[in-house]
Structures are given as structure tokens and as C-alpha cells.
mmCIF file of C-alpha atoms and ligand atoms in Angstrom:
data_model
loop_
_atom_site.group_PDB
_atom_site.id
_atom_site.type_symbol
_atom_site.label_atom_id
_atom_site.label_comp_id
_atom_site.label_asym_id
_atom_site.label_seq_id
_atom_site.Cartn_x
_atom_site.Cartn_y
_atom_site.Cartn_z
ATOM 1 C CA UNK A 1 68.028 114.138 115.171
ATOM 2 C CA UNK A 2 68.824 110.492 114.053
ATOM 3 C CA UNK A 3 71.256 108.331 116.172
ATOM 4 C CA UNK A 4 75.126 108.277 115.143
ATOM 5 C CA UNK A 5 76.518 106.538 112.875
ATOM 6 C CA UNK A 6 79.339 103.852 113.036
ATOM 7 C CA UNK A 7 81.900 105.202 110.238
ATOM 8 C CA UNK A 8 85.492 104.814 109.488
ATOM 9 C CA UNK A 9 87.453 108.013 109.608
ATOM 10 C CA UNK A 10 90.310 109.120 107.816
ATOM 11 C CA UNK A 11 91.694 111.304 110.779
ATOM 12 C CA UNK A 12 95.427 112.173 110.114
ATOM 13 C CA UNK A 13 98.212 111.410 107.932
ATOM 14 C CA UNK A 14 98.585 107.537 108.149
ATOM 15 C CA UNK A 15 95.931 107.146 110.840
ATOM 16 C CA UNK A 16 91.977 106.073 110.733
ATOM 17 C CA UNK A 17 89.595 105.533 112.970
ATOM 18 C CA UNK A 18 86.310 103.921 113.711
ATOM 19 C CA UNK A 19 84.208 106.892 114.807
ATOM 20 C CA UNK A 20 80.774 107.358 116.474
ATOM 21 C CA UNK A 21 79.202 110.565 113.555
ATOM 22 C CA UNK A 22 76.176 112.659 113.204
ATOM 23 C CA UNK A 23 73.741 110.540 110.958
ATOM 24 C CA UNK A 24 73.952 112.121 107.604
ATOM 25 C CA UNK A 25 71.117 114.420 106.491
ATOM 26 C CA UNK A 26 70.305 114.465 103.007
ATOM 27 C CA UNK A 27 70.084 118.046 101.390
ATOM 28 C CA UNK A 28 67.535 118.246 98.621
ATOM 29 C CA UNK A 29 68.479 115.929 95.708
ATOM 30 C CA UNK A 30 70.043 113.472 98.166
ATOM 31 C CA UNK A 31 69.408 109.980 99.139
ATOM 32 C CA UNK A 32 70.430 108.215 102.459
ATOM 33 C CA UNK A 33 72.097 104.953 101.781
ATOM 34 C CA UNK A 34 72.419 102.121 104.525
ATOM 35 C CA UNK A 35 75.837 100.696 103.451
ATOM 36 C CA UNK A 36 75.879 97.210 103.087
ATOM 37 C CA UNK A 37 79.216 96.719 101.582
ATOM 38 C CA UNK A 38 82.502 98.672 100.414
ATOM 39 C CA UNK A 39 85.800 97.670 99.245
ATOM 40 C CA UNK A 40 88.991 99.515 100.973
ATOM 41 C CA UNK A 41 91.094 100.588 97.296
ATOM 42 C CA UNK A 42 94.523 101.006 97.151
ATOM 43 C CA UNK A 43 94.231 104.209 96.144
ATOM 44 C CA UNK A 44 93.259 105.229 99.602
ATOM 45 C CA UNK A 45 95.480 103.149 101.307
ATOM 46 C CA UNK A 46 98.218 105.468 99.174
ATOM 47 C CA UNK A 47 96.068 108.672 99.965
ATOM 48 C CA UNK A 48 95.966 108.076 103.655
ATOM 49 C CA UNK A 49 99.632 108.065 103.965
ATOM 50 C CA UNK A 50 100.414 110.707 101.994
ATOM 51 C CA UNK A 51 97.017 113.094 101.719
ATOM 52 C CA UNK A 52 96.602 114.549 98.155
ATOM 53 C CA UNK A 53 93.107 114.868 97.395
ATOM 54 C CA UNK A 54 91.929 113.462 100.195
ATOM 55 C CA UNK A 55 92.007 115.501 103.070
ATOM 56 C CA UNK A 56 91.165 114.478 106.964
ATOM 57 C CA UNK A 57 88.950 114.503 108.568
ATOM 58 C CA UNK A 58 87.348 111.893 105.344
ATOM 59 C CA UNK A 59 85.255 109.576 105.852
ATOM 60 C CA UNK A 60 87.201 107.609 102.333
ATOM 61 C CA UNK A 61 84.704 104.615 100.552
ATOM 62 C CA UNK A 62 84.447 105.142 96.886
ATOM 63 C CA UNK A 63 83.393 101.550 96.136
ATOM 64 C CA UNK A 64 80.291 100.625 98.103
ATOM 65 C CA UNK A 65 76.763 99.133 97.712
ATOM 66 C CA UNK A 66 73.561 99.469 99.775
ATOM 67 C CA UNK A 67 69.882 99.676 100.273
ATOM 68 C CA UNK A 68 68.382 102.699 99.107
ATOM 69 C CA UNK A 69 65.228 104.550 101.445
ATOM 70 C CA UNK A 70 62.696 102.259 99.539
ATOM 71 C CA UNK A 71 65.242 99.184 101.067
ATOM 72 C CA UNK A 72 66.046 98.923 97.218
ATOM 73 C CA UNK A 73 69.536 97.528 96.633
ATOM 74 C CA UNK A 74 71.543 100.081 95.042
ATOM 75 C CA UNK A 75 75.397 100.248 93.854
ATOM 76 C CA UNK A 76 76.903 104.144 93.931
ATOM 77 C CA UNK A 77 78.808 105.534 90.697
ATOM 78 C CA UNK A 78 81.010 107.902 92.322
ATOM 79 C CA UNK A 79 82.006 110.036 89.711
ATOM 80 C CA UNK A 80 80.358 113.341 90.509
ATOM 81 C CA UNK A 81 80.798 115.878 87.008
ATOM 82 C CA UNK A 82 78.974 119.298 86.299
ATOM 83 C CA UNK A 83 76.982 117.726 83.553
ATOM 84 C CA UNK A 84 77.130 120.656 81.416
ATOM 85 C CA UNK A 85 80.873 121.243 80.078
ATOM 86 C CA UNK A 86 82.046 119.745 76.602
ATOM 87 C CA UNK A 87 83.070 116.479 78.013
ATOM 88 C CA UNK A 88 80.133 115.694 80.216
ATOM 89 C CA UNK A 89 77.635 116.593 77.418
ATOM 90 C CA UNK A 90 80.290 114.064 74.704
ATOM 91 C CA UNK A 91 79.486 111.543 77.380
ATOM 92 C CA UNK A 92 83.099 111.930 79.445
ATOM 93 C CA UNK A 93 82.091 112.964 82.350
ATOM 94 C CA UNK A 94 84.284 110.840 83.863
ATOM 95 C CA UNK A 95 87.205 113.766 82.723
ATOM 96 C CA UNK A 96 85.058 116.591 83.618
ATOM 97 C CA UNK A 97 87.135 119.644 84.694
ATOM 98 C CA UNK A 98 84.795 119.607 87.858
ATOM 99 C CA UNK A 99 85.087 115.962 88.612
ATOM 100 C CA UNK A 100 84.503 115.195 92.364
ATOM 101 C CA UNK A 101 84.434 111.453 93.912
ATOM 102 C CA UNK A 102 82.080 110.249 96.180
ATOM 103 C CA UNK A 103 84.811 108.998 99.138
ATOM 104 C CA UNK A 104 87.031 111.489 97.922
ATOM 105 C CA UNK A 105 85.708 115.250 97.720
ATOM 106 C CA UNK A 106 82.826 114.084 100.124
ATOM 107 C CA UNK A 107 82.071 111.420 102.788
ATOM 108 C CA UNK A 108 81.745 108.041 100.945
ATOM 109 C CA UNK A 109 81.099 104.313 102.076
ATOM 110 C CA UNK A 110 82.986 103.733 105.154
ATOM 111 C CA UNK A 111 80.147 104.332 107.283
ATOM 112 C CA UNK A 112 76.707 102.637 108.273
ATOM 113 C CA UNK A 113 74.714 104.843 106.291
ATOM 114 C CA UNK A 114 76.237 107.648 104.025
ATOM 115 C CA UNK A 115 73.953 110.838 102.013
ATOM 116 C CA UNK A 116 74.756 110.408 98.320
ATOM 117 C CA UNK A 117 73.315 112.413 95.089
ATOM 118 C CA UNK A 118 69.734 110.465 93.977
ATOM 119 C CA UNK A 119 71.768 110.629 90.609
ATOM 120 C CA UNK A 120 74.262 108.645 91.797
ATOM 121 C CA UNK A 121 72.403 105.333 92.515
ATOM 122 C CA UNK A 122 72.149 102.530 90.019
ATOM 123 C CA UNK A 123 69.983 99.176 90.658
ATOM 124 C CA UNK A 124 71.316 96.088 91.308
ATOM 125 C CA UNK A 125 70.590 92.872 89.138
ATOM 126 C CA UNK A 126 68.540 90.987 91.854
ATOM 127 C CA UNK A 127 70.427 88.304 93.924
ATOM 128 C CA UNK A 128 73.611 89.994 93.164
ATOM 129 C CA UNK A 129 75.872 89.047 96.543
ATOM 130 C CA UNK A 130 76.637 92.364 98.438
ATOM 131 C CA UNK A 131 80.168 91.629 98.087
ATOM 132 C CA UNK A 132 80.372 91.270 94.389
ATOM 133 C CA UNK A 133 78.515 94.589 94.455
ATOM 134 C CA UNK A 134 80.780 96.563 96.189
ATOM 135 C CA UNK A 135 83.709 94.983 93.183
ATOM 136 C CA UNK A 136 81.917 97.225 90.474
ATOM 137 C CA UNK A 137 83.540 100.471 90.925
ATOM 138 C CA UNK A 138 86.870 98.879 90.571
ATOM 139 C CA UNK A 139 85.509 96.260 87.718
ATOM 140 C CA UNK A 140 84.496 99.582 85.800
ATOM 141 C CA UNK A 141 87.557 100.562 85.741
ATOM 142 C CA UNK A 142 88.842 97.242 84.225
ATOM 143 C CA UNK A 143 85.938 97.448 81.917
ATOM 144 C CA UNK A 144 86.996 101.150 80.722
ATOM 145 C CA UNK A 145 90.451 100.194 80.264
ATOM 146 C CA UNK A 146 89.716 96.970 78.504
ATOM 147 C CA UNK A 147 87.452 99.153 76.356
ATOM 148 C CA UNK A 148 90.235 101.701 75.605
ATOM 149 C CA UNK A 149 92.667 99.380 74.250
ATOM 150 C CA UNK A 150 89.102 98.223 71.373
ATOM 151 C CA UNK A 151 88.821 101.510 70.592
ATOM 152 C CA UNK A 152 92.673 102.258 69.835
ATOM 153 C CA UNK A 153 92.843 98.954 67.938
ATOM 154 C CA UNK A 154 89.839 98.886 65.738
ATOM 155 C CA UNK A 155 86.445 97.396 66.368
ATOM 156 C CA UNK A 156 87.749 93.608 66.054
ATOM 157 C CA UNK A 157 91.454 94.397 66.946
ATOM 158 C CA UNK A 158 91.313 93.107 70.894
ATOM 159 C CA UNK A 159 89.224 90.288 69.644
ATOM 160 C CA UNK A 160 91.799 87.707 70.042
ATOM 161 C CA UNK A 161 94.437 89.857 71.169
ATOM 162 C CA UNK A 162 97.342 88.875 72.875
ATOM 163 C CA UNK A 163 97.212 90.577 76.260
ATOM 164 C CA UNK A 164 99.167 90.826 79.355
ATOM 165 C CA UNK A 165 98.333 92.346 82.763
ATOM 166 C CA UNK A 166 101.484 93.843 85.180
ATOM 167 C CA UNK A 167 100.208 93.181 88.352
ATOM 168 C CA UNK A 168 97.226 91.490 90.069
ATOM 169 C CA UNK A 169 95.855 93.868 92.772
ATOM 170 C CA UNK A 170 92.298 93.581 92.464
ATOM 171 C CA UNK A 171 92.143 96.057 89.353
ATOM 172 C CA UNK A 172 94.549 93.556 87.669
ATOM 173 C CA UNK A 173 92.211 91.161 88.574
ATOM 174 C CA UNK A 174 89.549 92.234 86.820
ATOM 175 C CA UNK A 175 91.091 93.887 84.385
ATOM 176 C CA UNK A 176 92.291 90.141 83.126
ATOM 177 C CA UNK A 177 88.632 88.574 83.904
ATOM 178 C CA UNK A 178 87.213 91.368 81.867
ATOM 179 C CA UNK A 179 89.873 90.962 78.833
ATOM 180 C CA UNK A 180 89.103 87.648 78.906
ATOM 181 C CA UNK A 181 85.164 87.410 78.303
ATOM 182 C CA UNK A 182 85.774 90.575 76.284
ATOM 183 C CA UNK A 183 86.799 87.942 73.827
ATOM 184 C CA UNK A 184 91.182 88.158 74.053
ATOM 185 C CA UNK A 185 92.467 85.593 72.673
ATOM 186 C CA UNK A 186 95.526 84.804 75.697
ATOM 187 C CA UNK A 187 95.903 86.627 78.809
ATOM 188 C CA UNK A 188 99.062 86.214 80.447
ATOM 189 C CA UNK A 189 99.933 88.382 84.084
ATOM 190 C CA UNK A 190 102.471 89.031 86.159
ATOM 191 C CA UNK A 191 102.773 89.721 90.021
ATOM 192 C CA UNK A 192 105.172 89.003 92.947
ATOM 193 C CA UNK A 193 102.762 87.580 94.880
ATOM 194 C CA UNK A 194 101.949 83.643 94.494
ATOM 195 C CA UNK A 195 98.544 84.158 96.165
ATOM 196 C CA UNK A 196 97.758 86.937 93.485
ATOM 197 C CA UNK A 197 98.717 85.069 90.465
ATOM 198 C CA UNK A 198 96.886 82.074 91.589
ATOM 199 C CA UNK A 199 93.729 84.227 91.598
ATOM 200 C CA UNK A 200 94.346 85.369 88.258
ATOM 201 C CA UNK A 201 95.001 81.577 87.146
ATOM 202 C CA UNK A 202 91.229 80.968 89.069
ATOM 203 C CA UNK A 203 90.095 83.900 86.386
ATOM 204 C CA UNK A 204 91.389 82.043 83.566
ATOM 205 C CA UNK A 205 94.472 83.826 82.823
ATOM 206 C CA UNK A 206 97.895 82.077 82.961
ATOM 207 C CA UNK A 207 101.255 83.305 84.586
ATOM 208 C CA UNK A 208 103.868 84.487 82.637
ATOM 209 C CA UNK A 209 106.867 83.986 84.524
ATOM 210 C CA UNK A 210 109.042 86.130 86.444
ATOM 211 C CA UNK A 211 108.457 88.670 84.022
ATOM 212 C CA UNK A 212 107.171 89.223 80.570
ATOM 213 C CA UNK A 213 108.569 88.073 77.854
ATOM 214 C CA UNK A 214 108.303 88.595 73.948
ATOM 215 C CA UNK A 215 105.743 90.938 72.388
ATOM 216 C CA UNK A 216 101.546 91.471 73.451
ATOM 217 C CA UNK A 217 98.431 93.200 71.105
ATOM 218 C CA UNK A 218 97.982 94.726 75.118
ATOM 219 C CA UNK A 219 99.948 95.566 77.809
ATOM 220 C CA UNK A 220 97.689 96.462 80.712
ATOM 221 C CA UNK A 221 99.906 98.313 83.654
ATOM 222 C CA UNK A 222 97.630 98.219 86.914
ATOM 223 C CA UNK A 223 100.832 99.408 88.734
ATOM 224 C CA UNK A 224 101.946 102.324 87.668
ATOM 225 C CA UNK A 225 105.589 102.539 88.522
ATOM 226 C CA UNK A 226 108.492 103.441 86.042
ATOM 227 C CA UNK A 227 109.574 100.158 85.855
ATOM 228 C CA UNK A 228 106.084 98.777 84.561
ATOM 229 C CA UNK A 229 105.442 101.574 82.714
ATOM 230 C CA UNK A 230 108.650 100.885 80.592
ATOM 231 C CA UNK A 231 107.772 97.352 80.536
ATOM 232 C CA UNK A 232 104.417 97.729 79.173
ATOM 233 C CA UNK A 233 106.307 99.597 75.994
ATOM 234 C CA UNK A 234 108.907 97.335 75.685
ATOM 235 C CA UNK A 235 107.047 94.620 75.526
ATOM 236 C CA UNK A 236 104.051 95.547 73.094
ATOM 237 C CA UNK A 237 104.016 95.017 69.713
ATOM 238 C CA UNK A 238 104.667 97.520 66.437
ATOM 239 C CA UNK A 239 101.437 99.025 66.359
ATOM 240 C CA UNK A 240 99.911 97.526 69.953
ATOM 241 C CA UNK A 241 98.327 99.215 72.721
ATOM 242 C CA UNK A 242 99.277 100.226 76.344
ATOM 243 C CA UNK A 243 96.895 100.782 79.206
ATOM 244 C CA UNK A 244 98.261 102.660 81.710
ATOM 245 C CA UNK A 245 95.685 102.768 84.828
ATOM 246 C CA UNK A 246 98.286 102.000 87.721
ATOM 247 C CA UNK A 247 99.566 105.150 89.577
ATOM 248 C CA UNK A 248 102.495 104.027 92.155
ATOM 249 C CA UNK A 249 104.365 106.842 90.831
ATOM 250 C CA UNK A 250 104.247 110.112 88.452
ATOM 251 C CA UNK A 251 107.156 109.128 86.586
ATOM 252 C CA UNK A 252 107.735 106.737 83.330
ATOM 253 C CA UNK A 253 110.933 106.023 82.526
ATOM 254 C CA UNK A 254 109.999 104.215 78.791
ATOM 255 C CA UNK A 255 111.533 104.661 75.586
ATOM 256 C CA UNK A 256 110.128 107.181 73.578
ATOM 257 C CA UNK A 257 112.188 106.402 70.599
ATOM 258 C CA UNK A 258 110.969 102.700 70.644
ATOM 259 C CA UNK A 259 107.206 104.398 70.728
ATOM 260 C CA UNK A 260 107.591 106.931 67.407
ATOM 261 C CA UNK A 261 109.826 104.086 65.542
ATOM 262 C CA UNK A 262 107.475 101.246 66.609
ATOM 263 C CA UNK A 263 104.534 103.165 66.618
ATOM 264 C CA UNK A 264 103.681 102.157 69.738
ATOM 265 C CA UNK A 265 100.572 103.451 71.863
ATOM 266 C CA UNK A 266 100.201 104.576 75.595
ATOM 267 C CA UNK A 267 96.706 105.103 76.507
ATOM 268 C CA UNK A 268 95.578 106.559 80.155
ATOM 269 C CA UNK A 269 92.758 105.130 81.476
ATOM 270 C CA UNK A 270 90.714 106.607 84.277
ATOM 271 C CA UNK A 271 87.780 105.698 85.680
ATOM 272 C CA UNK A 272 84.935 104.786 83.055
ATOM 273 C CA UNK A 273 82.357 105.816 81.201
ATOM 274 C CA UNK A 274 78.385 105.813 82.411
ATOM 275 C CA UNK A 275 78.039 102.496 80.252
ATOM 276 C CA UNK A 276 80.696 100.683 81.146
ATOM 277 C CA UNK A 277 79.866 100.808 84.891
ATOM 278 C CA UNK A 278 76.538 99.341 83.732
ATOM 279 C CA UNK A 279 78.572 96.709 81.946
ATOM 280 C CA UNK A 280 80.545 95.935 84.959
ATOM 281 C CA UNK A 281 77.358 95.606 86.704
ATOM 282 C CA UNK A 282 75.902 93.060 84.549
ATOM 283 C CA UNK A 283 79.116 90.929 84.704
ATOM 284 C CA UNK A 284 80.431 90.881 87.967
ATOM 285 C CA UNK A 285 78.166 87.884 89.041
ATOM 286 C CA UNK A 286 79.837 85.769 86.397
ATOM 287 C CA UNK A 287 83.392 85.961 87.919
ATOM 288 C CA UNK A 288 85.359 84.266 90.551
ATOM 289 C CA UNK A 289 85.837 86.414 93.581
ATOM 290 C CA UNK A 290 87.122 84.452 96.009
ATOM 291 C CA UNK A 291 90.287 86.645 96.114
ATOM 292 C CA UNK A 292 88.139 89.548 98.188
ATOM 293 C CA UNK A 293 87.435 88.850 101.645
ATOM 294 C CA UNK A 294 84.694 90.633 104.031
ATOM 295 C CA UNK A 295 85.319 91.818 108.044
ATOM 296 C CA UNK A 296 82.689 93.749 110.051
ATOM 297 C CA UNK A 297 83.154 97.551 110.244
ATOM 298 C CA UNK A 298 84.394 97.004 113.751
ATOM 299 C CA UNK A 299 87.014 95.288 112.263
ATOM 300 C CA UNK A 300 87.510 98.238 109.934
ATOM 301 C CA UNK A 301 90.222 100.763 111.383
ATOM 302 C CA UNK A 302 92.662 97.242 111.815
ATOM 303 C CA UNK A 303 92.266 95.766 108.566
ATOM 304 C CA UNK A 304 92.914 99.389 106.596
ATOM 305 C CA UNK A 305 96.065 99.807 108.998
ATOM 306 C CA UNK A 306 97.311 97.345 108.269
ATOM 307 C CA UNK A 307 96.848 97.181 104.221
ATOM 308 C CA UNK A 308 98.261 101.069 104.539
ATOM 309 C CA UNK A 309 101.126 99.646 106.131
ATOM 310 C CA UNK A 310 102.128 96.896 103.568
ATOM 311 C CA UNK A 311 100.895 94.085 104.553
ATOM 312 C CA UNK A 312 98.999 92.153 101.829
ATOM 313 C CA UNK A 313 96.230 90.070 102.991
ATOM 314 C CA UNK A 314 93.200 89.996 102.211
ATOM 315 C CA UNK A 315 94.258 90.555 98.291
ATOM 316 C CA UNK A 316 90.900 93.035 98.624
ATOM 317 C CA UNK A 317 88.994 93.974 101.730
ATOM 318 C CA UNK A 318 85.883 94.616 101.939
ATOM 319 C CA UNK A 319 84.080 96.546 105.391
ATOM 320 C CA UNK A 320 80.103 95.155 105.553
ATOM 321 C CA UNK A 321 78.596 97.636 108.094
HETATM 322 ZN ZN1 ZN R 401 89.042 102.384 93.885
HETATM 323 ZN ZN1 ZN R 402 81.607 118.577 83.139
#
């Protein structure tokens, strides 16, 4: 029927390409979105070299916004649940049993135009840029997390708080921008990269060194290794609040000892809930963004190539079809 479409395929095992596809026909209960922007995650940068979840041949693109049939602009909320088990129906859909991911478990955003769920859609606040659009999937996360650590410390407990981020990829990013106009009182952050912590300083949020030191209300790990995951215990407070979202690597490595005596928390944080992707939605506009960077879909199969393969500009990329 329809012409192909220009997509970005997840072929092999540490390979993508830009591919001519069918045009995507909506089944029943479907919409066709013309993709106008979509960030490359590192989560799929990880996934393409080493497939887990996602399996080629994927066309990946969990983060994306787009005009909807009516040319409405429209941001997708990729978290696909059954709607009917105990979680979805306690509003957690997000840890439904049956969870799939747009991107993931189905073709997502890399592409010109992409067939979604109608139930996945959300409107845009008008004038939003396309490129702050396609920032809140990840800025729900940051929201969600940000939002975990409030409801582990009481309603007023992260007002003010103390916080640090480990590491400022763009979910650090946002996770410090959103602690920050979530009312904390200090945000302090931590990366290798000098281009990365001047972002965050752009945000608002100051550097704390090498490393952290001393004690925090919140320690925010957008990494996910052992090391940080250790670090975000040892350096929280009797009684403070961890927010693990980072997942470099399965293990932990922290001292459990230090959490019973201390009463230390670890919190997981994955994903967000229906509202807080709304709240990222009506924020994102109010944040610098500079740090993200848009190429052309042509540009697409280079850019992602190169990210999976270490190198680490653009901080975040975003493909505009
Ligand atoms: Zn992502
Ligand atoms: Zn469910």
C-alpha cells in the first residue's frame, strides 16, 4: 500500500541500520504517528550490544514525539500494561507483570512514521519545541524517582533536602533539574565528564568534586554500577533515601550492615507513574536543554554507532525524521 518508510534498524548484535520498511499499518485501536523527534537512550545503546529484551530485527525508539493523523502534536508513553492486574488497577502499571515498551517489545520511534496504541498518545502543551518533547520519557523517569525519594521521606521530607546525583547522562540531568524545582534545598552531582557537569551547573546544580563527600537527605544513582551503588549508601544519611535508577550492572556491592544499623533506604525506581509523565510534560519547557543535540535520521545509523561504541558526544542525541 503506502510508500516505505525511512527507519533505523536494530539488525544484529552491535550493528544498526538505516533501512527502507513497509509503512506501518495500524490494526484496530492503533494510531499512525509521523515521528518528528526521538532521543537514542542509553539503555539501547547497552541493549544493542548485548541483546536482552530487545531482540533484532527492532526498530528501538522508546522516547519520541510526533504528529498524530489529525497533524495533532502528540508525545508517546511507552509503557504498554494489561490494565487489569492488581498493580495496573492501584495505578502501577508501570510494574505490571505484562509490561511491554513501545521501542522495546514492538517497533518504536526510530522511524518516519511508527503504528502506536491510540492509548498511548498524550497532547503536547502548544509551542513545546520537538526536541524538548522527545526529553519527556526520560524526564519521567527523573520525575518518578524524584517522587520516590518524597514518598519514602514524608510529605515535606525532600523539601529542602540535601541531594546528590552520581552521574550526569541525560537521566542525571534531569533527575537534578527536577530535584531542584521539586523544591531540594542543594543539589550537588558528580560525573567524569567536564562537559556533563557543566550541564548540570547550567541546571542549577553545583559539582561536588571528584567524588562525594560527607552525608545527603538523597543519593540519586543514574549509573548503576557497584561502585555507585555503594556510594549512594555510604554516603546518605541515618534515615536518608537512595534512588537507584542506573543499571550498568546487576550487582551492588554496598554495605548492608551500614543500611540495618543506619537505617538506611534503597529505593528502585523504574519508569513512572501515568501522572508523573504528565508532570514531566508540563515542565520540560522550563529547563535548559542545550546538553541534547538533534541530526537528521540519515545521520541516524552513525551517530548510534558511535554512542554504542563509547564515544560520548552529543551528551543526548536526538534523530528528527
Ligand atoms: Zn530511555
Ligand atoms: Zn497489569
Amino acid at each position: 500500500m503506502g510508500c516505505p518508510v525511512k527507519a533505523l534498524v536494530f539488525t544484529a548484535p552491535g550493528q544498526v541500520e538505516l533501512l527502507d520498511v513497509p509503512e506501518p499499518d495500524p490494526a484496530p485501536g492503533e494510531a499512525l504517528v509521523e515521528v518528528r523527534a526521538a532521543g537514542i537512550c542509553g539503555s539501547e545503546l547497552h541493549g544493542a550490544r548485548r541483546p536482552g529484551f530487545r531482540q533484532p530485527p527492532l526498530i528501538m525508539g522508546h522516547e519520541f514525539a510526533g504528529t498524530g493523523a489529525g497533524g495533532e502534536a502528540v508525545v508517546v508513553n511507552p509503557i504498554l500494561s494489561c490494565g487489569r492486574c492488581a498493580e495496573c488497577r492501584r495505578g502501577l502499571r508501570h510494574v505490571c507483570r505484562e509490561r511491554e515498551i513501545i521501542g522495546v517489545h514492538r517497533a518504536g520511534g526510530f522511524a518516519e512514521r511508527v503504528a502506536v496504541p491510540a492509548s498511548a498518545l498524550r497532547p503536547l502543551p502548544p509551542g513545546l519545541p520537538w526536541e524538548a518533547a522527545a526529553l519527556i520519557e526520560p524526564a519521567a523517569n527523573a520525575v518518578h524517582a524524584w517522587n520516590q525519594a518524597g514518598r519514602a521521606l514524608g510529605a515535606d521530607g525532600a523539601k529542602g533536602a540535601r541531594v546528590a546525583v552520581i552521574g550526569c547522562g541525560a537521566i542525571g540531568l534531569l533527575c537534578a533539574a527536577t530535584a531542584l524545582s521539586g523544591g531540594a534545598g542543594r543539589v550537588e552531582v558528580t560525573d567524569l565528564s567536564p562537559a556533563r557537569l557543566a550541564a548540570a551547573q547550567r541546571l542549577g546544580a553545583e559539582v561536588a568534586g571528584a567524588g562525594l563527600s560527607g552525608e545527603y537527605d538523597v543519593v540519586i544513582d543514574a549509573v548503576g554500577s557497584a561502585a555507585t551503588r555503594a556510594a549512594s549508601v555510604a554516603h546518605q544519611r541515618p534515615g536518608g533515601v537512595a534512588v537507584w535508577l542506573g543499571l550498568a550492572e546487576e550487582e551492588a556491592g554496598f554495605d548492608a550492615n551500614a543500611l540495618i544499623r543506619s537505617e538506611k533506604r534503597v529505593l528502585g525506581s523504574f519508569a513512572y507513574r501515568d501522572e508523573e509523565f504528565a508532570q514531566a510534560t508540563a515542565r520540560i519547557g522550563d529547563w535548559d536543554l542545550t546538553w541534547a543535540a538533534g541530526y537528521p535520521l540519515a545521520a541516524a545509523a552513525g551517530i548510534f554507532t558511535d554512542l554504542m561504541n563509547g564515544g560520548l558526544h552529543p551528551l543526548k542525541a536526538l534523530l528528527l525524521p
